[in-house]
């Protein structure tokens, strides 16, 4: 370990102490029941101080004691366990997670038993990137849009499902850096594959490919496979009569933020809710319109929150197409069952408000418990929480990069829109499972 890393660890200890000192204490009642009814093997926890540096990764992971995480003893372990169990419907099919998921489902719903579960079955790994322990924590939420299931004079902005001409083609890792030409063959509805004898030609240099790209998203035009439409093209009518419409939003800015959040609820005038979940995207990279507005002098950067952007747009509607078009990324939705569960994250399971987060799955195992130490965006006090890494996002890039899920509705949106703070991250993995890099 370098001297720089040791210094960062020392500084983290000071930061953790500050976060703990300024946090409000909301410890749930403690039960004396500590042992789960079924005792599966716990595995061997890695010795404290063990450092893992996966080949090719800028991330490093150091095994630490649970008390290294600020306010560990004061966590609401019951809620953390409930959030973890939601993810187990997918994780239990993985051999690394099968035992801990079985144990979670047999753990009594008490504070002490839940705390004992995490401490017995997991090793905490402090995460750093390029020697830096501090990263960025932002917030997101499930918005409620006002609109209608049918177009009206007010509900005029369509919410699209996957277009009929949209095609997704898996991209092998070895082609992510290529600027060459490949052949594409349709294989079914909205699907195609790269094959030497494909009927269509795709020029990879024309597609927005980066190290995280796992699929080409495009359409067939003549004998070519070309990138799919950008946001500007779609907003100008490129999808007219080409895509199912799941509903209509009253406000185009609210619809834009639904795209960013990836899921939401459409409230109709009769009080019904249409639940919308992520289905696919055009694969163009996310571009911050807040940064664009600040650079153009439209708004000071500090005011480019969701609330600030929406208010400015209402006063300056002539700039709507220009500003929204700066972000070429576009998300398509699917209608979900109407229930009280949270939105479906990238893991494929419902997200629990304030106990789930989006991460960069290259560095953090999807579904893993994640301890985050940061600052509450409204109280400015320490926010130290054991939550679950159950989602991803195109703007969430880096080992120490977390997007904190606040739940749904206007209150959650208000808090999420203010959140952008330095944070520190510990990944909890089942004993014996090592941190990995998944490029």
Tab-separated table of C-alpha atoms in Angstrom:
chain	number	residue	atom	x	y	z
A	1	UNK	CA	0.000	0.000	0.000
A	2	UNK	CA	1.317	3.452	-0.883
A	3	UNK	CA	1.875	6.259	1.588
A	4	UNK	CA	-0.818	8.175	-0.248
A	5	UNK	CA	-3.340	5.415	0.465
A	6	UNK	CA	-2.343	5.288	4.135
A	7	UNK	CA	-2.834	9.048	4.323
A	8	UNK	CA	-6.281	8.754	2.791
A	9	UNK	CA	-7.230	6.103	5.315
A	10	UNK	CA	-6.144	8.395	8.134
A	11	UNK	CA	-8.177	11.246	6.675
A	12	UNK	CA	-11.193	8.955	6.330
A	13	UNK	CA	-11.011	8.172	10.009
A	14	UNK	CA	-11.241	11.882	10.756
A	15	UNK	CA	-14.098	12.311	8.248
A	16	UNK	CA	-15.981	9.376	9.700
A	17	UNK	CA	-15.656	10.852	13.163
A	18	UNK	CA	-17.055	14.169	11.935
A	19	UNK	CA	-19.934	12.453	10.147
A	20	UNK	CA	-20.765	10.450	13.228
A	21	UNK	CA	-20.560	13.463	15.505
A	22	UNK	CA	-22.943	15.602	13.467
A	23	UNK	CA	-25.529	12.911	12.690
A	24	UNK	CA	-28.881	12.551	14.361
A	25	UNK	CA	-29.351	9.242	16.155
A	26	UNK	CA	-32.376	7.156	15.214
A	27	UNK	CA	-31.517	3.739	16.622
A	28	UNK	CA	-34.422	1.270	16.384
A	29	UNK	CA	-35.400	-0.752	19.486
A	30	UNK	CA	-32.980	-3.609	20.129
A	31	UNK	CA	-34.203	-7.131	20.736
A	32	UNK	CA	-32.280	-9.665	22.819
A	33	UNK	CA	-32.887	-12.320	20.137
A	34	UNK	CA	-29.611	-12.567	18.257
A	35	UNK	CA	-29.467	-16.029	16.686
A	36	UNK	CA	-31.321	-16.871	13.470
A	37	UNK	CA	-33.511	-19.938	13.548
A	38	UNK	CA	-31.349	-21.643	10.894
A	39	UNK	CA	-27.548	-21.536	11.031
A	40	UNK	CA	-25.878	-22.015	7.676
A	41	UNK	CA	-22.070	-21.891	7.332
A	42	UNK	CA	-20.820	-18.336	7.632
A	43	UNK	CA	-17.597	-18.780	5.665
A	44	UNK	CA	-14.255	-17.276	6.652
A	45	UNK	CA	-14.030	-13.501	6.841
A	46	UNK	CA	-10.935	-12.024	5.201
A	47	UNK	CA	-8.358	-10.672	7.681
A	48	UNK	CA	-8.487	-6.931	8.309
A	49	UNK	CA	-5.965	-5.069	6.193
A	50	UNK	CA	-6.206	-7.471	3.237
A	51	UNK	CA	-6.020	-5.417	0.031
A	52	UNK	CA	-7.371	-6.550	-3.333
A	53	UNK	CA	-6.300	-4.746	-6.518
A	54	UNK	CA	-8.129	-6.418	-9.434
A	55	UNK	CA	-6.094	-6.544	-12.643
A	56	UNK	CA	-6.836	-3.674	-14.997
A	57	UNK	CA	-9.015	-1.822	-12.504
A	58	UNK	CA	-8.362	1.608	-10.943
A	59	UNK	CA	-10.260	0.417	-7.859
A	60	UNK	CA	-8.767	-1.026	-4.702
A	61	UNK	CA	-10.552	-2.819	-1.867
A	62	UNK	CA	-9.361	-3.121	1.740
A	63	UNK	CA	-10.941	-5.487	4.278
A	64	UNK	CA	-11.854	-3.592	7.455
A	65	UNK	CA	-13.696	-4.079	10.732
A	66	UNK	CA	-17.402	-3.232	10.872
A	67	UNK	CA	-16.696	-0.484	13.399
A	68	UNK	CA	-14.605	1.310	10.753
A	69	UNK	CA	-17.921	2.392	9.217
A	70	UNK	CA	-19.318	5.491	10.991
A	71	UNK	CA	-22.390	4.826	13.140
A	72	UNK	CA	-22.436	1.161	12.248
A	73	UNK	CA	-23.956	0.291	15.617
A	74	UNK	CA	-26.839	2.714	15.067
A	75	UNK	CA	-28.087	1.415	11.717
A	76	UNK	CA	-31.684	0.370	11.120
A	77	UNK	CA	-30.630	-3.184	10.334
A	78	UNK	CA	-34.236	-4.345	9.990
A	79	UNK	CA	-34.821	-2.076	6.997
A	80	UNK	CA	-31.420	-2.924	5.519
A	81	UNK	CA	-32.234	-6.634	5.783
A	82	UNK	CA	-35.637	-6.138	4.155
A	83	UNK	CA	-34.009	-4.316	1.243
A	84	UNK	CA	-31.388	-7.054	0.890
A	85	UNK	CA	-34.071	-9.743	0.853
A	86	UNK	CA	-35.837	-8.035	-2.050
A	87	UNK	CA	-32.663	-8.520	-4.089
A	88	UNK	CA	-32.365	-12.153	-3.078
A	89	UNK	CA	-35.095	-13.188	-5.486
A	90	UNK	CA	-32.365	-12.747	-8.134
A	91	UNK	CA	-29.190	-13.267	-6.097
A	92	UNK	CA	-30.212	-16.673	-4.754
A	93	UNK	CA	-29.506	-18.165	-8.184
A	94	UNK	CA	-25.820	-17.213	-7.823
A	95	UNK	CA	-23.610	-19.661	-5.911
A	96	UNK	CA	-21.760	-16.812	-4.162
A	97	UNK	CA	-25.026	-15.500	-2.704
A	98	UNK	CA	-27.164	-18.609	-2.233
A	99	UNK	CA	-26.220	-19.299	1.400
A	100	UNK	CA	-26.512	-15.712	2.599
A	101	UNK	CA	-29.884	-15.318	0.885
A	102	UNK	CA	-31.187	-18.496	2.500
A	103	UNK	CA	-29.922	-17.248	5.837
A	104	UNK	CA	-31.487	-13.808	5.297
A	105	UNK	CA	-34.882	-15.378	4.692
A	106	UNK	CA	-34.602	-17.292	7.997
A	107	UNK	CA	-33.360	-14.341	10.049
A	108	UNK	CA	-35.902	-13.004	12.586
A	109	UNK	CA	-37.108	-9.492	11.817
A	110	UNK	CA	-35.447	-7.933	14.858
A	111	UNK	CA	-32.742	-5.312	15.119
A	112	UNK	CA	-30.215	-7.551	16.878
A	113	UNK	CA	-30.781	-10.584	14.640
A	114	UNK	CA	-30.458	-8.497	11.472
A	115	UNK	CA	-27.254	-6.860	12.744
A	116	UNK	CA	-25.819	-10.272	13.635
A	117	UNK	CA	-26.664	-11.563	10.150
A	118	UNK	CA	-24.606	-8.876	8.391
A	119	UNK	CA	-21.699	-9.197	10.832
A	120	UNK	CA	-21.499	-12.987	10.657
A	121	UNK	CA	-21.911	-13.531	6.927
A	122	UNK	CA	-20.132	-10.572	5.311
A	123	UNK	CA	-16.707	-8.957	5.000
A	124	UNK	CA	-16.670	-5.151	4.638
A	125	UNK	CA	-14.352	-3.847	1.911
A	126	UNK	CA	-13.458	-0.164	1.868
A	127	UNK	CA	-13.463	1.035	-1.753
A	128	UNK	CA	-11.035	3.504	-3.292
A	129	UNK	CA	-10.262	4.580	-6.842
A	130	UNK	CA	-6.792	5.657	-7.966
A	131	UNK	CA	-5.871	5.984	-4.298
A	132	UNK	CA	-8.820	8.265	-3.477
A	133	UNK	CA	-11.303	7.156	-0.845
A	134	UNK	CA	-13.709	10.035	-1.390
A	135	UNK	CA	-16.141	9.952	-4.294
A	136	UNK	CA	-19.451	11.520	-5.267
A	137	UNK	CA	-22.928	10.687	-3.974
A	138	UNK	CA	-25.968	12.045	-5.797
A	139	UNK	CA	-29.649	11.247	-5.390
A	140	UNK	CA	-32.506	10.050	-7.565
A	141	UNK	CA	-36.157	9.213	-7.088
A	142	UNK	CA	-39.272	7.859	-8.749
A	143	UNK	CA	-41.140	10.927	-10.037
A	144	UNK	CA	-44.881	11.430	-10.260
A	145	UNK	CA	-45.894	13.059	-13.537
A	146	UNK	CA	-49.242	14.588	-14.233
A	147	UNK	CA	-50.884	13.571	-17.473
A	148	UNK	CA	-53.384	11.232	-19.006
A	149	UNK	CA	-53.677	7.840	-20.673
A	150	UNK	CA	-55.064	9.616	-23.764
A	151	UNK	CA	-53.926	12.826	-25.470
A	152	UNK	CA	-55.729	16.000	-24.395
A	153	UNK	CA	-55.179	19.723	-24.861
A	154	UNK	CA	-52.998	19.601	-21.741
A	155	UNK	CA	-51.499	16.098	-21.901
A	156	UNK	CA	-49.601	16.455	-25.183
A	157	UNK	CA	-46.191	14.826	-24.654
A	158	UNK	CA	-46.052	11.079	-25.426
A	159	UNK	CA	-44.318	8.535	-23.218
A	160	UNK	CA	-42.939	5.918	-25.579
A	161	UNK	CA	-42.501	2.195	-25.274
A	162	UNK	CA	-39.878	0.390	-27.360
A	163	UNK	CA	-40.299	1.518	-30.994
A	164	UNK	CA	-41.207	-0.992	-33.675
A	165	UNK	CA	-38.034	-0.276	-35.670
A	166	UNK	CA	-35.687	-0.291	-32.670
A	167	UNK	CA	-33.057	-3.069	-32.755
A	168	UNK	CA	-30.576	-4.071	-30.051
A	169	UNK	CA	-27.440	-6.011	-31.050
A	170	UNK	CA	-25.039	-7.483	-28.479
A	171	UNK	CA	-21.537	-6.030	-28.850
A	172	UNK	CA	-18.610	-8.303	-27.866
A	173	UNK	CA	-15.987	-6.718	-25.609
A	174	UNK	CA	-13.278	-7.073	-28.254
A	175	UNK	CA	-15.212	-4.764	-30.601
A	176	UNK	CA	-15.727	-1.877	-28.151
A	177	UNK	CA	-12.589	-0.138	-29.395
A	178	UNK	CA	-13.104	-0.939	-33.065
A	179	UNK	CA	-13.908	1.600	-35.782
A	180	UNK	CA	-14.420	-1.082	-38.387
A	181	UNK	CA	-17.415	-2.550	-40.173
A	182	UNK	CA	-19.550	-5.518	-39.105
A	183	UNK	CA	-22.523	-7.360	-40.569
A	184	UNK	CA	-25.863	-7.515	-38.748
A	185	UNK	CA	-28.642	-10.063	-39.091
A	186	UNK	CA	-32.146	-9.604	-37.565
A	187	UNK	CA	-32.972	-12.419	-35.137
A	188	UNK	CA	-36.419	-11.460	-33.857
A	189	UNK	CA	-38.496	-8.583	-32.564
A	190	UNK	CA	-36.177	-5.675	-31.682
A	191	UNK	CA	-33.159	-8.020	-31.798
A	192	UNK	CA	-30.226	-8.690	-34.080
A	193	UNK	CA	-26.753	-10.198	-33.974
A	194	UNK	CA	-23.327	-9.644	-35.454
A	195	UNK	CA	-22.552	-12.397	-37.940
A	196	UNK	CA	-20.234	-12.652	-40.986
A	197	UNK	CA	-23.168	-13.343	-43.315
A	198	UNK	CA	-25.485	-10.631	-42.003
A	199	UNK	CA	-27.730	-8.803	-44.466
A	200	UNK	CA	-26.956	-5.316	-43.133
A	201	UNK	CA	-23.748	-3.314	-42.726
A	202	UNK	CA	-22.932	-1.373	-39.560
A	203	UNK	CA	-20.069	1.123	-39.352
A	204	UNK	CA	-18.971	0.973	-35.710
A	205	UNK	CA	-17.373	4.432	-35.892
A	206	UNK	CA	-20.866	5.903	-36.300
A	207	UNK	CA	-22.124	4.470	-32.999
A	208	UNK	CA	-21.600	6.000	-29.523
A	209	UNK	CA	-19.409	3.196	-28.161
A	210	UNK	CA	-17.394	3.356	-24.925
A	211	UNK	CA	-15.858	0.852	-22.507
A	212	UNK	CA	-19.277	0.178	-20.942
A	213	UNK	CA	-21.195	-0.375	-24.168
A	214	UNK	CA	-22.653	-3.853	-24.342
A	215	UNK	CA	-25.022	-3.420	-27.267
A	216	UNK	CA	-25.500	-1.413	-30.441
A	217	UNK	CA	-28.899	0.291	-30.548
A	218	UNK	CA	-30.069	1.175	-34.025
A	219	UNK	CA	-32.446	0.660	-36.936
A	220	UNK	CA	-32.290	-0.732	-40.445
A	221	UNK	CA	-32.206	1.806	-43.278
A	222	UNK	CA	-31.781	0.319	-46.761
A	223	UNK	CA	-28.950	-2.181	-46.386
A	224	UNK	CA	-27.412	-0.298	-43.438
A	225	UNK	CA	-27.750	-0.629	-39.661
A	226	UNK	CA	-27.496	2.928	-38.286
A	227	UNK	CA	-27.604	4.460	-34.772
A	228	UNK	CA	-31.067	5.015	-33.363
A	229	UNK	CA	-32.665	8.453	-33.224
A	230	UNK	CA	-31.376	11.061	-30.768
A	231	UNK	CA	-33.573	12.957	-28.312
A	232	UNK	CA	-33.784	15.965	-30.653
A	233	UNK	CA	-34.946	13.766	-33.519
A	234	UNK	CA	-37.504	11.992	-31.335
A	235	UNK	CA	-38.829	15.263	-29.904
A	236	UNK	CA	-39.184	16.525	-33.499
A	237	UNK	CA	-41.479	13.599	-34.380
A	238	UNK	CA	-39.185	10.794	-35.552
A	239	UNK	CA	-41.278	8.199	-33.676
A	240	UNK	CA	-44.687	9.265	-34.949
A	241	UNK	CA	-46.673	6.057	-35.593
A	242	UNK	CA	-43.548	3.960	-34.893
A	243	UNK	CA	-43.797	3.289	-31.146
A	244	UNK	CA	-46.451	2.324	-28.597
A	245	UNK	CA	-47.535	5.245	-26.412
A	246	UNK	CA	-48.013	4.356	-22.741
A	247	UNK	CA	-49.456	7.732	-21.744
A	248	UNK	CA	-49.100	11.478	-22.181
A	249	UNK	CA	-47.390	13.950	-19.859
A	250	UNK	CA	-48.597	17.489	-19.221
A	251	UNK	CA	-45.087	18.900	-18.844
A	252	UNK	CA	-42.138	18.143	-21.178
A	253	UNK	CA	-39.608	18.964	-18.448
A	254	UNK	CA	-41.222	16.476	-16.066
A	255	UNK	CA	-41.043	13.920	-18.874
A	256	UNK	CA	-37.359	14.761	-19.372
A	257	UNK	CA	-36.638	14.062	-15.704
A	258	UNK	CA	-38.606	10.814	-15.916
A	259	UNK	CA	-36.092	9.864	-18.610
A	260	UNK	CA	-33.204	10.669	-16.287
A	261	UNK	CA	-34.678	8.808	-13.311
A	262	UNK	CA	-35.559	5.782	-15.451
A	263	UNK	CA	-38.933	5.038	-13.865
A	264	UNK	CA	-41.949	6.831	-12.459
A	265	UNK	CA	-45.696	7.071	-12.073
A	266	UNK	CA	-48.125	8.919	-14.338
A	267	UNK	CA	-51.080	10.356	-12.401
A	268	UNK	CA	-54.257	10.762	-14.429
A	269	UNK	CA	-57.038	13.301	-13.685
A	270	UNK	CA	-59.249	10.594	-12.183
A	271	UNK	CA	-56.582	9.743	-9.598
A	272	UNK	CA	-55.232	6.569	-11.226
A	273	UNK	CA	-51.520	5.860	-11.459
A	274	UNK	CA	-49.785	4.272	-14.437
A	275	UNK	CA	-46.466	2.793	-13.313
A	276	UNK	CA	-43.635	3.123	-15.802
A	277	UNK	CA	-40.393	1.163	-15.720
A	278	UNK	CA	-37.222	1.247	-17.787
A	279	UNK	CA	-37.406	-0.875	-20.947
A	280	UNK	CA	-34.435	0.186	-23.091
A	281	UNK	CA	-32.527	3.250	-24.319
A	282	UNK	CA	-31.006	4.577	-27.530
A	283	UNK	CA	-27.494	4.156	-26.038
A	284	UNK	CA	-26.356	7.728	-26.634
A	285	UNK	CA	-24.383	9.040	-23.636
A	286	UNK	CA	-26.051	11.165	-20.973
A	287	UNK	CA	-25.152	14.865	-21.209
A	288	UNK	CA	-25.942	17.265	-18.351
A	289	UNK	CA	-28.271	20.042	-19.435
A	290	UNK	CA	-27.504	21.779	-16.134
A	291	UNK	CA	-23.872	22.193	-17.137
A	292	UNK	CA	-24.948	23.425	-20.586
A	293	UNK	CA	-27.307	26.009	-19.066
A	294	UNK	CA	-24.591	27.254	-16.731
A	295	UNK	CA	-22.047	27.500	-19.568
A	296	UNK	CA	-24.535	29.481	-21.666
A	297	UNK	CA	-25.299	31.824	-18.775
A	298	UNK	CA	-28.950	30.767	-18.531
A	299	UNK	CA	-28.675	29.724	-14.882
A	300	UNK	CA	-25.909	29.762	-12.256
A	301	UNK	CA	-24.580	26.232	-11.799
A	302	UNK	CA	-25.759	26.184	-8.173
A	303	UNK	CA	-29.355	26.679	-9.380
A	304	UNK	CA	-29.355	23.886	-11.971
A	305	UNK	CA	-31.321	21.515	-9.762
A	306	UNK	CA	-34.416	19.768	-11.068
A	307	UNK	CA	-36.554	22.461	-9.456
A	308	UNK	CA	-34.430	25.307	-10.799
A	309	UNK	CA	-34.367	23.973	-14.362
A	310	UNK	CA	-38.117	23.382	-14.391
A	311	UNK	CA	-38.852	26.898	-13.125
A	312	UNK	CA	-36.519	28.483	-15.720
A	313	UNK	CA	-38.061	26.476	-18.548
A	314	UNK	CA	-41.551	27.585	-17.566
A	315	UNK	CA	-40.402	31.196	-17.866
A	316	UNK	CA	-38.407	30.610	-21.076
A	317	UNK	CA	-40.348	28.069	-23.195
A	318	UNK	CA	-38.650	29.211	-26.405
A	319	UNK	CA	-35.441	27.516	-25.217
A	320	UNK	CA	-37.084	24.144	-24.536
A	321	UNK	CA	-35.970	22.283	-27.680
A	322	UNK	CA	-32.467	23.755	-27.536
A	323	UNK	CA	-31.793	22.856	-23.914
A	324	UNK	CA	-33.417	19.416	-23.767
A	325	UNK	CA	-31.793	18.480	-27.063
A	326	UNK	CA	-28.328	18.804	-25.540
A	327	UNK	CA	-28.856	15.405	-23.928
A	328	UNK	CA	-29.112	12.911	-26.844
A	329	UNK	CA	-29.860	9.980	-24.521
A	330	UNK	CA	-33.463	8.740	-24.641
A	331	UNK	CA	-35.191	6.088	-22.516
A	332	UNK	CA	-38.120	3.892	-23.539
A	333	UNK	CA	-40.526	2.546	-20.918
A	334	UNK	CA	-42.755	-0.387	-20.148
A	335	UNK	CA	-45.914	-0.417	-18.047
A	336	UNK	CA	-45.571	-2.159	-14.690
A	337	UNK	CA	-48.143	-3.716	-12.406
A	338	UNK	CA	-49.815	-1.204	-10.127
A	339	UNK	CA	-48.688	-2.048	-6.592
A	340	UNK	CA	-46.869	-0.469	-3.682
A	341	UNK	CA	-43.440	-1.891	-4.516
A	342	UNK	CA	-40.683	0.450	-5.558
A	343	UNK	CA	-39.445	0.735	-9.144
A	344	UNK	CA	-37.563	-2.187	-10.658
A	345	UNK	CA	-33.804	-1.633	-10.595
A	346	UNK	CA	-31.098	-3.084	-12.828
A	347	UNK	CA	-30.941	-6.172	-10.598
A	348	UNK	CA	-34.518	-6.885	-11.628
A	349	UNK	CA	-36.026	-6.421	-8.162
A	350	UNK	CA	-37.994	-3.583	-6.471
A	351	UNK	CA	-36.020	-0.740	-4.905
A	352	UNK	CA	-36.752	0.275	-1.306
A	353	UNK	CA	-36.716	4.019	-0.725
A	354	UNK	CA	-33.630	5.231	1.224
A	355	UNK	CA	-32.238	1.677	1.321
A	356	UNK	CA	-31.160	1.162	-2.295
A	357	UNK	CA	-28.698	2.810	-4.651
A	358	UNK	CA	-27.366	2.826	-8.198
A	359	UNK	CA	-23.680	1.993	-8.708
A	360	UNK	CA	-21.167	1.251	-11.430
A	361	UNK	CA	-21.425	-2.519	-11.752
A	362	UNK	CA	-17.879	-2.745	-13.109
A	363	UNK	CA	-16.610	-2.162	-9.581
A	364	UNK	CA	-19.516	-2.972	-7.244
A	365	UNK	CA	-21.332	-6.316	-7.296
A	366	UNK	CA	-24.985	-5.739	-8.142
A	367	UNK	CA	-27.110	-6.727	-5.151
A	368	UNK	CA	-24.323	-6.302	-2.585
A	369	UNK	CA	-24.902	-4.436	0.686
A	370	UNK	CA	-23.227	-1.042	0.453
A	371	UNK	CA	-22.383	1.211	3.366
A	372	UNK	CA	-22.314	4.875	2.348
A	373	UNK	CA	-21.055	7.745	4.515
A	374	UNK	CA	-22.026	11.150	3.135
A	375	UNK	CA	-23.971	14.330	3.959
A	376	UNK	CA	-27.750	14.774	4.076
A	377	UNK	CA	-28.643	17.321	1.360
A	378	UNK	CA	-31.105	19.235	3.553
A	379	UNK	CA	-29.986	18.898	7.163
A	380	UNK	CA	-26.263	18.981	6.218
A	381	UNK	CA	-25.731	16.361	8.911
A	382	UNK	CA	-23.981	13.067	8.398
A	383	UNK	CA	-25.942	10.492	6.412
A	384	UNK	CA	-24.456	7.061	7.122
A	385	UNK	CA	-26.527	4.199	5.816
A	386	UNK	CA	-26.380	0.479	5.007
A	387	UNK	CA	-28.223	0.184	1.711
A	388	UNK	CA	-28.192	-2.168	-1.265
A	389	UNK	CA	-26.500	-1.781	-4.661
A	390	UNK	CA	-29.484	-2.815	-6.776
A	391	UNK	CA	-29.483	-0.381	-9.680
A	392	UNK	CA	-27.232	1.249	-12.294
A	393	UNK	CA	-27.315	4.448	-14.336
A	394	UNK	CA	-25.583	5.776	-17.435
A	395	UNK	CA	-24.227	8.748	-15.449
A	396	UNK	CA	-22.988	6.576	-12.556
A	397	UNK	CA	-19.363	5.943	-13.433
A	398	UNK	CA	-16.595	5.065	-11.002
A	399	UNK	CA	-15.833	2.799	-8.063
A	400	UNK	CA	-16.712	5.405	-5.413
A	401	UNK	CA	-19.803	6.742	-7.185
A	402	UNK	CA	-23.268	6.214	-5.726
A	403	UNK	CA	-26.743	7.422	-6.688
A	404	UNK	CA	-28.915	7.244	-3.565
A	405	UNK	CA	-32.553	6.238	-4.137
A	406	UNK	CA	-34.879	8.425	-2.061
A	407	UNK	CA	-38.221	6.820	-2.928
A	408	UNK	CA	-41.072	8.307	-4.939
A	409	UNK	CA	-43.032	11.542	-5.060
A	410	UNK	CA	-42.391	15.249	-4.695
A	411	UNK	CA	-40.729	15.076	-1.269
A	412	UNK	CA	-38.245	12.471	-2.483
A	413	UNK	CA	-37.629	14.545	-5.602
A	414	UNK	CA	-36.953	17.675	-3.575
A	415	UNK	CA	-34.258	15.943	-1.528
A	416	UNK	CA	-32.762	14.028	-4.467
A	417	UNK	CA	-32.469	17.197	-6.520
A	418	UNK	CA	-30.267	18.827	-3.876
A	419	UNK	CA	-27.927	15.892	-3.349
A	420	UNK	CA	-24.379	16.047	-4.631
A	421	UNK	CA	-21.827	15.483	-1.876
A	422	UNK	CA	-18.551	13.782	-1.164
A	423	UNK	CA	-19.060	10.255	0.088
A	424	UNK	CA	-17.175	7.141	1.174
A	425	UNK	CA	-18.123	3.594	0.270
A	426	UNK	CA	-17.725	0.132	1.778
A	427	UNK	CA	-18.887	-2.919	-0.164
A	428	UNK	CA	-20.042	-5.898	1.920
A	429	UNK	CA	-19.472	-9.257	0.237
A	430	UNK	CA	-20.242	-12.764	1.505
A	431	UNK	CA	-17.266	-14.190	3.397
A	432	UNK	CA	-14.897	-15.802	0.913
A	433	UNK	CA	-16.123	-13.777	-2.085
A	434	UNK	CA	-13.487	-11.407	-3.476
A	435	UNK	CA	-14.104	-7.998	-5.074
A	436	UNK	CA	-13.942	-8.176	-8.869
A	437	UNK	CA	-13.527	-5.925	-11.871
A	438	UNK	CA	-16.078	-6.517	-14.632
A	439	UNK	CA	-15.068	-4.389	-17.645
